Coordinates of C-alpha atoms and ligand atoms in Angstrom, one line a residue:
X1 CA -56.0 -44.1 172.9
X2 CA -57.7 -47.6 173.0
X3 CA -61.3 -48.0 174.8
X4 CA -62.7 -51.0 176.5
X5 CA -66.3 -52.6 175.4
X6 CA -67.9 -54.9 178.3
X7 CA -70.6 -56.8 178.2
X8 CA -72.2 -59.1 181.0
X9 CA -74.0 -62.5 182.0
X10 CA -75.4 -62.4 185.3
X11 CA -76.7 -65.7 187.0
X12 CA -79.1 -64.5 189.8
X13 CA -80.8 -67.1 192.3
X14 CA -84.1 -67.4 192.7
X15 CA -85.6 -67.2 196.1
X16 CA -88.6 -69.4 195.5
X17 CA -89.7 -72.2 198.2
X18 CA -88.8 -75.0 195.9
X19 CA -86.7 -75.5 193.1
X20 CA -87.3 -75.0 189.4
X21 CA -89.0 -78.1 188.3
X22 CA -89.3 -80.4 191.4
X23 CA -90.6 -80.2 195.4
X24 CA -87.2 -80.1 196.9
X25 CA -86.7 -76.9 199.1
X26 CA -84.5 -74.4 197.2
X27 CA -83.0 -73.3 200.2
X28 CA -79.9 -75.4 201.2
X29 CA -77.3 -72.8 201.7
X30 CA -74.9 -74.4 205.1
X31 CA -77.2 -78.0 204.6
X32 CA -75.8 -81.0 204.5
X33 CA -74.6 -82.3 201.2
X34 CA -77.5 -84.4 199.0
X35 CA -80.2 -84.1 201.3
X36 CA -82.5 -81.4 199.1
X37 CA -82.8 -84.1 196.5
X38 CA -85.5 -86.4 194.8
X39 CA -86.0 -88.5 191.7
X40 CA -86.5 -85.2 189.1
X41 CA -83.4 -83.2 190.3
X42 CA -81.6 -86.3 190.2
X43 CA -82.2 -87.1 186.8
X44 CA -83.3 -90.8 187.7
X45 CA -85.3 -92.4 184.5
X46 CA -89.1 -91.8 184.3
X47 CA -89.3 -88.4 186.9
X48 CA -90.9 -85.5 184.9
X49 CA -90.4 -81.8 185.7
X50 CA -93.0 -79.6 186.4
X51 CA -92.5 -75.8 186.2
X52 CA -92.7 -73.6 189.3
X53 CA -94.9 -71.3 189.1
X54 CA -93.1 -68.8 191.5
X55 CA -90.0 -68.9 189.5
X56 CA -91.6 -67.8 186.7
X57 CA -93.8 -64.8 188.2
X58 CA -90.2 -63.7 189.6
X59 CA -88.8 -64.0 186.2
X60 CA -91.6 -61.9 184.9
X61 CA -90.9 -59.1 188.0
X62 CA -87.8 -58.9 186.7
X63 CA -88.3 -58.4 182.9
X64 CA -91.4 -56.1 183.7
X65 CA -88.7 -53.8 186.0
X66 CA -86.3 -54.0 182.9
X67 CA -88.7 -53.5 180.3
X68 CA -88.3 -56.1 178.3
X69 CA -90.8 -57.9 176.0
X70 CA -92.3 -61.4 177.2
X71 CA -93.5 -63.7 175.0
X72 CA -97.0 -65.1 174.9
X73 CA -95.8 -68.5 175.9
X74 CA -92.6 -69.7 178.0
X75 CA -90.9 -72.5 176.0
X76 CA -87.9 -74.6 177.4
X77 CA -85.1 -75.7 175.9
X78 CA -82.5 -79.0 176.5
X79 CA -79.1 -77.4 176.3
X80 CA -77.2 -80.6 176.1
X81 CA -73.5 -81.2 177.5
X82 CA -72.2 -83.6 180.2
X83 CA -71.0 -82.8 183.1
X84 CA -70.4 -84.8 186.1
X85 CA -72.5 -82.8 188.4
X86 CA -75.4 -82.1 185.9
X87 CA -77.0 -85.5 186.6
X88 CA -79.6 -85.3 183.3
X89 CA -76.5 -84.5 181.0
X90 CA -78.9 -81.5 180.0
X91 CA -79.6 -78.4 181.9
X92 CA -83.3 -77.3 180.9
X93 CA -83.2 -73.8 179.5
X94 CA -84.9 -71.3 177.3
X95 CA -83.4 -70.7 174.0
X96 CA -85.1 -68.9 171.1
X97 CA -87.9 -67.8 173.1
X98 CA -86.5 -66.3 176.6
X99 CA -88.6 -64.8 179.6
X100 CA -87.5 -61.3 178.4
X101 CA -85.9 -59.4 175.4
X102 CA -84.5 -56.2 175.6
X103 CA -85.1 -53.8 178.1
X104 CA -82.6 -51.6 180.1
X105 CA -81.1 -50.9 183.2
X106 CA -80.4 -47.0 184.2
X107 CA -77.2 -46.7 185.1
X108 CA -76.8 -42.8 186.4
X109 CA -77.0 -40.8 183.6
X110 CA -76.2 -44.0 181.3
X111 CA -78.7 -46.6 180.6
X112 CA -77.3 -50.4 179.5
X113 CA -79.4 -52.3 176.8
X114 CA -80.5 -55.8 178.1
X115 CA -80.2 -58.3 175.5
X116 CA -82.0 -61.1 177.0
X117 CA -83.3 -63.0 180.3
X118 CA -84.3 -66.3 180.6
X119 CA -84.6 -69.0 183.3
X120 CA -82.9 -72.1 183.9
X121 CA -81.7 -74.7 186.5
X122 CA -78.5 -74.8 188.2
X123 CA -75.8 -77.6 187.8
X124 CA -74.9 -79.3 191.4
X125 CA -71.6 -78.7 192.7
X126 CA -68.3 -80.4 192.8
X127 CA -66.1 -80.6 195.7
X128 CA -62.4 -81.4 194.4
X129 CA -60.5 -82.7 197.3
X130 CA -56.8 -84.4 196.8
X131 CA -57.1 -87.3 194.8
X132 CA -61.0 -87.5 194.6
X133 CA -64.2 -85.2 194.0
X134 CA -67.4 -85.1 195.8
X135 CA -70.9 -84.6 194.5
X136 CA -73.6 -82.3 196.5
X137 CA -76.6 -82.5 194.5
X138 CA -78.6 -79.8 196.6
X139 CA -78.0 -77.2 194.2
X140 CA -79.4 -79.0 191.2
X141 CA -82.3 -78.0 189.7
X142 CA -82.4 -74.6 191.8
X143 CA -84.0 -72.0 189.6
X144 CA -81.7 -69.4 187.9
X145 CA -82.2 -66.3 186.1
X146 CA -79.3 -65.6 183.4
X147 CA -79.3 -62.0 182.2
X148 CA -77.2 -60.9 179.2
X149 CA -76.3 -57.4 178.6
X150 CA -75.3 -55.8 175.2
X151 CA -71.9 -54.8 175.2
X152 CA -72.8 -51.1 176.5
X153 CA -70.3 -50.8 179.4
X154 CA -67.0 -49.0 179.1
X155 CA -64.8 -49.2 182.7
X156 CA -64.7 -51.9 184.8
X157 CA -66.2 -49.8 187.8
X158 CA -69.5 -49.1 185.4
X159 CA -68.9 -53.2 185.3
X160 CA -69.3 -53.4 188.9
X161 CA -71.8 -50.4 189.5
X162 CA -74.3 -52.4 187.1
X163 CA -74.0 -55.5 189.0
X164 CA -74.5 -53.6 192.2
X165 CA -77.6 -51.7 190.9
X166 CA -79.0 -55.2 189.7
X167 CA -78.6 -56.7 192.8
X168 CA -80.6 -53.9 194.5
X169 CA -83.1 -53.8 192.2
X170 CA -83.7 -57.8 192.2
X171 CA -83.3 -57.6 196.2
X172 CA -85.9 -54.5 196.0
X173 CA -88.0 -56.9 193.7
X174 CA -87.5 -59.7 196.4
X175 CA -86.8 -61.9 194.1
X176 CA -83.2 -63.1 194.9
X177 CA -80.9 -62.1 197.9
X178 CA -78.2 -61.9 194.8
X179 CA -75.2 -62.4 198.0
X180 CA -72.0 -62.8 195.8
X181 CA -70.8 -64.9 198.8
X182 CA -73.6 -67.5 198.8
X183 CA -73.0 -68.1 194.9
X184 CA -76.5 -66.4 194.7
X185 CA -75.1 -63.8 191.9
X186 CA -72.1 -64.6 189.7
X187 CA -71.0 -63.1 186.7
X188 CA -69.4 -63.8 183.2
X189 CA -67.5 -61.1 181.8
X190 CA -67.2 -60.6 178.2
X191 CA -64.5 -57.7 177.3
X192 CA -62.6 -56.5 174.3
X193 CA -60.7 -53.1 173.5
X194 CA -60.7 -51.0 170.7
X195 CA -60.2 -47.4 169.3
X196 CA -63.3 -45.4 170.0
X197 CA -65.6 -45.4 166.9
X198 CA -64.0 -48.3 165.3
X199 CA -65.9 -51.4 165.2
X200 CA -66.3 -53.9 168.0
X201 CA -63.0 -56.1 168.5
X202 CA -62.6 -59.6 169.1
X203 CA -64.2 -60.2 172.9
X204 CA -62.6 -62.8 175.4
X205 CA -65.0 -63.8 177.9
X206 CA -63.9 -64.5 181.8
X207 CA -66.0 -67.3 183.8
X208 CA -67.3 -67.5 187.2
X209 CA -66.7 -64.7 188.6
X210 CA -68.1 -64.7 192.0
X211 CA -67.6 -61.0 193.5
X212 CA -67.8 -57.7 192.4
X213 CA -64.0 -56.9 193.4
X214 CA -63.3 -60.0 191.1
X215 CA -65.2 -58.5 187.8
X216 CA -63.8 -55.0 188.6
X217 CA -59.4 -56.9 188.7
X218 CA -59.8 -59.2 186.0
X219 CA -61.5 -56.8 184.1
X220 CA -58.2 -54.0 184.7
X221 CA -55.7 -57.0 184.2
X222 CA -57.7 -58.2 180.9
X223 CA -57.8 -54.6 179.6
X224 CA -54.3 -54.0 180.2
X225 CA -53.4 -57.3 178.6
X226 CA -55.5 -56.7 175.3
X227 CA -54.3 -53.5 175.1
X228 CA -50.7 -54.3 175.3
X229 CA -51.2 -56.9 172.0
X230 CA -53.0 -54.3 169.8
X231 CA -50.0 -51.9 170.9
X232 CA -48.4 -54.4 169.5
X233 CA -49.7 -54.3 166.1
X234 CA -51.1 -58.0 167.0
X235 CA -54.3 -59.8 167.2
X236 CA -56.6 -60.7 170.4
X237 CA -57.6 -64.3 170.6
X238 CA -61.1 -65.0 171.0
X239 CA -61.0 -67.5 174.5
X240 CA -62.4 -68.3 177.5
X241 CA -60.5 -67.5 180.3
X242 CA -60.5 -67.9 184.4
X243 CA -59.5 -65.8 186.8
X244 CA -56.8 -66.4 189.3
X245 CA -57.6 -64.4 192.7
X246 CA -54.3 -64.8 193.9
X247 CA -52.0 -63.5 191.1
X248 CA -54.6 -61.4 190.3
X249 CA -54.4 -62.7 186.4
X250 CA -57.1 -64.6 183.8
X251 CA -55.6 -67.7 182.3
X252 CA -57.1 -70.0 179.6
X253 CA -59.7 -72.5 180.2
X254 CA -61.1 -75.2 178.2
X255 CA -61.9 -74.4 174.4
X256 CA -65.8 -73.0 174.6
X257 CA -68.2 -75.1 173.0
X258 CA -69.8 -73.6 170.1
X259 CA -73.4 -73.1 170.4
X260 CA -74.2 -76.0 167.8
X261 CA -72.5 -78.3 170.2
X262 CA -75.0 -77.7 172.9
X263 CA -77.6 -79.6 170.4
X264 CA -80.6 -77.0 171.9
X265 CA -84.0 -78.9 171.1
X266 CA -87.5 -78.2 173.0
X267 CA -87.7 -79.9 176.4
X268 CA -90.2 -82.5 175.4
X269 CA -91.1 -83.1 179.0
X270 CA -92.5 -79.6 179.5
X271 CA -95.3 -78.6 177.3
X272 CA -95.1 -74.8 176.7
X273 CA -96.4 -72.6 179.5
X274 CA -99.0 -69.8 178.4
X275 CA -98.2 -66.7 179.7
X276 CA -101.8 -64.7 179.6
X277 CA -101.8 -60.9 179.6
X278 CA -103.8 -60.8 182.1
X279 CA -101.0 -62.4 184.6
X280 CA -98.2 -59.9 183.0
X281 CA -101.0 -57.1 184.0
X282 CA -101.2 -58.7 187.6
X283 CA -97.7 -58.6 188.2
X284 CA -96.9 -55.4 186.8
X285 CA -99.1 -54.1 189.5
X286 CA -97.4 -55.8 192.3
X287 CA -94.2 -54.0 191.4
X288 CA -92.5 -52.2 194.3
X289 CA -90.8 -48.5 193.8
X290 CA -87.9 -49.4 191.6
X291 CA -84.3 -47.9 192.8
X292 CA -84.2 -45.5 190.2
X293 CA -87.7 -44.5 190.9
X294 CA -86.7 -44.1 194.8
X295 CA -83.6 -41.9 193.4
X296 CA -85.9 -39.6 191.7
X297 CA -88.3 -39.6 194.7
X298 CA -85.8 -38.6 197.2
X299 CA -84.3 -36.0 194.6
X300 CA -87.5 -34.3 194.0
X301 CA -87.2 -34.2 198.1
X302 CA -84.3 -32.3 197.9
X303 CA -81.7 -34.9 198.3
X304 CA -78.4 -34.2 196.6
X305 CA -78.2 -36.5 193.5
X306 CA -75.5 -38.5 194.4
X307 CA -77.1 -39.2 198.0
X308 CA -80.4 -40.2 196.2
X309 CA -78.7 -43.0 194.0
X310 CA -76.5 -44.1 197.0
X311 CA -79.7 -44.6 199.4
X312 CA -82.2 -45.9 196.8
X313 CA -79.6 -48.6 195.8
X314 CA -78.9 -49.8 199.4
X315 CA -82.3 -51.4 200.0
X316 CA -82.0 -51.8 203.5
X317 CA -81.1 -48.1 203.7
X318 CA -84.0 -47.1 201.3
X319 CA -86.7 -48.9 203.8
X320 CA -85.2 -47.3 206.8
X321 CA -85.2 -43.8 205.2
X322 CA -88.5 -44.3 204.0
X323 CA -89.8 -44.9 207.4
X324 CA -87.9 -41.9 208.9
X325 CA -89.7 -39.7 206.3
X326 CA -92.9 -40.6 207.3
X327 CA -92.0 -39.7 210.9
X328 CA -91.2 -36.3 209.4
X329 CA -89.3 -34.7 212.2
X330 CA -86.1 -34.5 210.4
X331 CA -85.0 -33.2 206.9
X332 CA -84.4 -35.3 204.0
X333 CA -81.0 -34.2 203.3
X334 CA -79.9 -34.4 207.1
X335 CA -81.2 -37.8 207.1
X336 CA -79.2 -38.7 204.3
X337 CA -76.3 -37.0 205.3
X338 CA -76.5 -38.8 208.8
X339 CA -77.4 -42.5 206.9
X340 CA -74.6 -42.2 204.6
X341 CA -72.1 -40.8 207.0
X342 CA -72.5 -41.3 210.6
X343 CA -74.5 -44.2 210.9
X344 CA -72.8 -46.3 208.2
X345 CA -69.4 -45.7 209.7
X346 CA -70.7 -46.9 212.8
X347 CA -72.3 -49.9 211.6
X348 CA -69.2 -50.4 209.6
X349 CA -66.6 -50.4 212.7
X350 CA -69.4 -52.6 214.7
X351 CA -69.4 -55.2 211.8
X352 CA -73.3 -55.0 212.4
X353 CA -76.2 -54.3 209.8
X354 CA -78.8 -51.8 209.9
X355 CA -81.3 -54.3 210.8
X356 CA -79.0 -56.1 213.4
X357 CA -78.6 -52.5 215.0
X358 CA -81.0 -51.0 217.8
X359 CA -81.4 -48.0 215.6
X360 CA -84.9 -47.2 214.6
X361 CA -86.7 -44.5 211.9
X362 CA -87.7 -43.0 215.0
X363 CA -84.7 -42.4 216.8
X364 CA -82.6 -41.2 214.2
X365 CA -85.1 -38.8 213.7
X366 CA -85.5 -37.6 216.7
X367 CA -81.5 -37.1 217.3
X368 CA -81.3 -35.4 213.7
X369 CA -83.9 -33.1 214.9
X370 CA -82.3 -32.1 218.2
X371 CA -79.6 -31.0 216.0
X372 CA -81.6 -29.1 213.4
X373 CA -83.8 -27.6 216.2
X374 CA -80.4 -26.1 217.3
X375 CA -81.2 -27.9 220.7
X376 CA -78.1 -29.9 220.7
X377 CA -74.9 -29.0 218.9
X378 CA -73.3 -31.4 215.9
X379 CA -70.8 -32.4 218.2
X380 CA -73.5 -33.5 221.3
X381 CA -75.9 -35.3 218.3
X382 CA -72.6 -36.9 217.0
X383 CA -71.9 -38.2 221.0
X384 CA -75.1 -39.6 221.2
X385 CA -75.2 -41.8 218.2
X386 CA -73.8 -44.8 219.8
X387 CA -76.4 -45.0 222.7
X388 CA -79.1 -44.2 220.1
X389 CA -78.0 -46.9 217.7
X390 CA -78.5 -48.9 221.0
X391 CA -82.0 -48.2 220.8
X392 CA -81.8 -45.4 223.7
X393 CA -83.8 -42.4 223.6
X394 CA -82.2 -39.3 222.6
X395 CA -84.5 -36.5 224.3
X396 CA -84.0 -38.6 227.6
X397 CA -79.9 -38.9 227.0
X398 CA -80.1 -34.8 226.6
X399 CA -82.4 -34.3 229.7
X400 CA -80.4 -36.5 232.0
X401 CA -77.1 -35.4 231.1
X402 CA -78.0 -31.8 230.7
X403 CA -76.6 -31.5 227.3
X404 CA -78.5 -28.8 225.5
X405 CA -76.8 -26.2 223.7
X406 CA -75.5 -23.6 225.2
X407 CA -76.2 -20.1 223.6
X408 CA -76.0 -17.8 226.5
X409 CA -73.3 -15.1 226.2
X410 CA -73.0 -14.7 229.8
X411 CA -72.2 -18.1 230.6
X412 CA -69.8 -18.9 227.5
X413 CA -67.8 -15.3 228.0
X414 CA -66.3 -16.5 231.1
X415 CA -64.9 -19.8 229.6
X416 CA -63.9 -17.6 226.7
X417 CA -61.7 -15.9 228.9
X418 CA -60.4 -18.7 230.9
X419 CA -59.4 -20.4 227.8
X420 CA -57.5 -17.1 226.5
X421 CA -55.5 -17.0 229.7
X422 CA -54.9 -20.9 229.3
X423 CA -53.3 -20.6 225.6
X424 CA -51.3 -17.4 225.6
X425 CA -49.3 -18.5 222.3
X426 CA -52.6 -19.1 220.4
X427 CA -54.3 -16.4 221.5
X428 CA -51.2 -14.1 220.4
X429 CA -51.4 -15.6 217.0
X430 CA -54.9 -14.7 216.5
X431 CA -54.2 -11.2 217.2
X432 CA -51.7 -10.9 215.0
X433 CA -53.7 -12.3 212.0
X434 CA -53.2 -16.0 212.1
X435 CA -56.8 -17.4 212.1
X436 CA -55.5 -20.7 211.7
X437 CA -55.1 -20.9 215.6
X438 CA -58.5 -19.6 216.4
X439 CA -59.8 -23.1 215.7
X440 CA -57.5 -24.3 218.6
X441 CA -59.1 -21.9 220.9
X442 CA -62.9 -22.6 219.7
X443 CA -62.3 -26.3 220.3
X444 CA -60.7 -25.9 223.7
X445 CA -63.7 -24.1 224.7
X446 CA -65.9 -26.6 223.6
X447 CA -64.1 -29.1 225.5
X448 CA -64.4 -27.2 228.4
X449 CA -68.4 -26.9 227.7
X450 CA -68.7 -30.4 226.8
X451 CA -69.3 -29.5 223.5
X452 CA -72.6 -27.7 224.0
X453 CA -71.6 -24.5 223.1
X454 CA -72.7 -23.1 220.1
X455 CA -69.7 -22.9 217.6
X456 CA -70.5 -19.8 215.8
X457 CA -70.9 -17.8 219.1
X458 CA -68.1 -19.1 220.3
X459 CA -65.8 -17.4 217.8
X460 CA -67.5 -14.5 217.7
X461 CA -67.2 -14.0 221.4
X462 CA -62.9 -15.1 220.7
X463 CA -62.8 -12.8 218.2
X464 CA -64.7 -9.7 220.1
X465 CA -62.3 -10.4 223.2
X466 CA -59.0 -10.5 221.3
X467 CA -60.0 -7.4 219.4
X468 CA -60.2 -8.8 216.4
X469 CA -62.8 -9.2 213.2
Ligands
ADP501 P1 -71.6 -65.3 172.3 O1 -72.4 -66.4 171.1 O2 -70.4 -65.4 172.1 O3 -71.9 -65.8 174.0 P2 -73.2 -63.5 172.5 O4 -73.5 -62.3 171.4 O5 -74.6 -64.3 173.1 O6 -72.0 -64.2 172.4 O7 -72.6 -62.3 173.7 C1 -72.5 -62.5 174.9 C2 -71.9 -61.1 175.7 O8 -70.9 -60.7 175.3 C3 -73.1 -60.4 175.9 O9 -73.1 -59.8 177.2 C4 -72.5 -59.4 174.8 O10 -72.9 -58.1 175.3 C5 -71.2 -59.6 174.8 N1 -70.3 -59.2 173.7 C6 -70.4 -59.4 172.5 N2 -69.8 -58.9 171.7 C7 -68.4 -58.4 172.2 C8 -67.7 -57.6 172.0 N3 -66.8 -57.7 170.8 N4 -66.8 -57.2 173.2 C9 -67.4 -57.1 174.2 N5 -68.5 -57.9 174.6 C10 -69.0 -58.4 173.6
MG502 MG1 -73.7 -66.6 175.3
ZN503 ZN1 -85.8 -82.2 193.4

């Protein structure tokens, strides 16, 4: 038996108004290449960087949310390497005094320790065409957080879940969109394999994975590969790998620079930035309710643990649920069920986000409440959801179409008789004790009452009429 050991390095784009060390606007997604540049981010001689206070504050939010230690002053270092889309030939980053050290992210029952998180600038983008390469420096100098975990993760699914939780956290904190499809969340994964209880094995690093799915697939492939090597009694070689989406395989990349190759030294153009404790306190006070706190609150309201997590870690759903809870008409668990199943399913079918749909917390609450009060059946409620999603008023729809639940024995007895006549075979089966056939009869009564008959009552009336039960 072997087990995997996984540690992640996550790069998150901060959604500051301007770049990390200059005044260029930092939102360049989809813009003309090289239109968001200036002498600082182009690395022109004599241009001097100025740290972006908002970027530092966003980093502090994350550090405090994770419970990381924050130093008394922020020190930037130069990480030297040549790359065509890195015009200065060095990256302003942090080295021995990162913005945050230690801390942890809760992951279900477990918790993943954070090694460090630091602030740095991104490089530009190289666009490789046939026979030539184009450079776009819009991204050069935009602010990033790099977050490094301890090797606490054990499975590809857990690694994926960790990334989803980090994504939800930074979105809740309002510091990053963390959208992998826009390159705003990228991950390098480190993985080794060992027998449980043994010392850590030799790790490989898989670089630049830009979707949750590729993180999971790359890890699955790599764990299989390393396990086979160990089974043969051979050793895993330390390596830096890439991942090819098409084949689902990892492949060797450049041999990685050692830390000494980067010639880290303190950035002479940026004096250390003091981080007064009063500033930290202010940031701490301004933190919103964190996803794991939300999950705890939902559970305390009676929502099942699994549902509470799912909602708390989907920020748009959590915002919606919080407003529906304020409306106070429907029970928390019923709202959770509807949001996670019916609403999510319908949105998915229509390719809409919750915000894009016309669904309001009031609208959903009133629909669910009609069902919970026994005024409409679950079937009618589900049938009305598409229109409520478009912003229509559930009570008005029920009124207009006469959709109230029918729990009137007299009215239903007639329908029951009709159905028993129309379906003699099913009726006979039930008489002989094959209760499975009862569902078909109930279904037919529901159809003939447009889903409005109270299902329990229908069931009882059918059994009585058949002399069973
Ligand atoms: P390096 O100096 O090679 O970059 P670090 O100690 O900085 O290594 O760790 C980088 C990442 O690799 C971290 O996320 C860490 O948790 C992970 N890691 C370290 N050792 C192992 C190992 N043996 N197996 C899997 N992951 C590891
Ligand atoms: Mg490293
Ligand atoms: Zn600039």
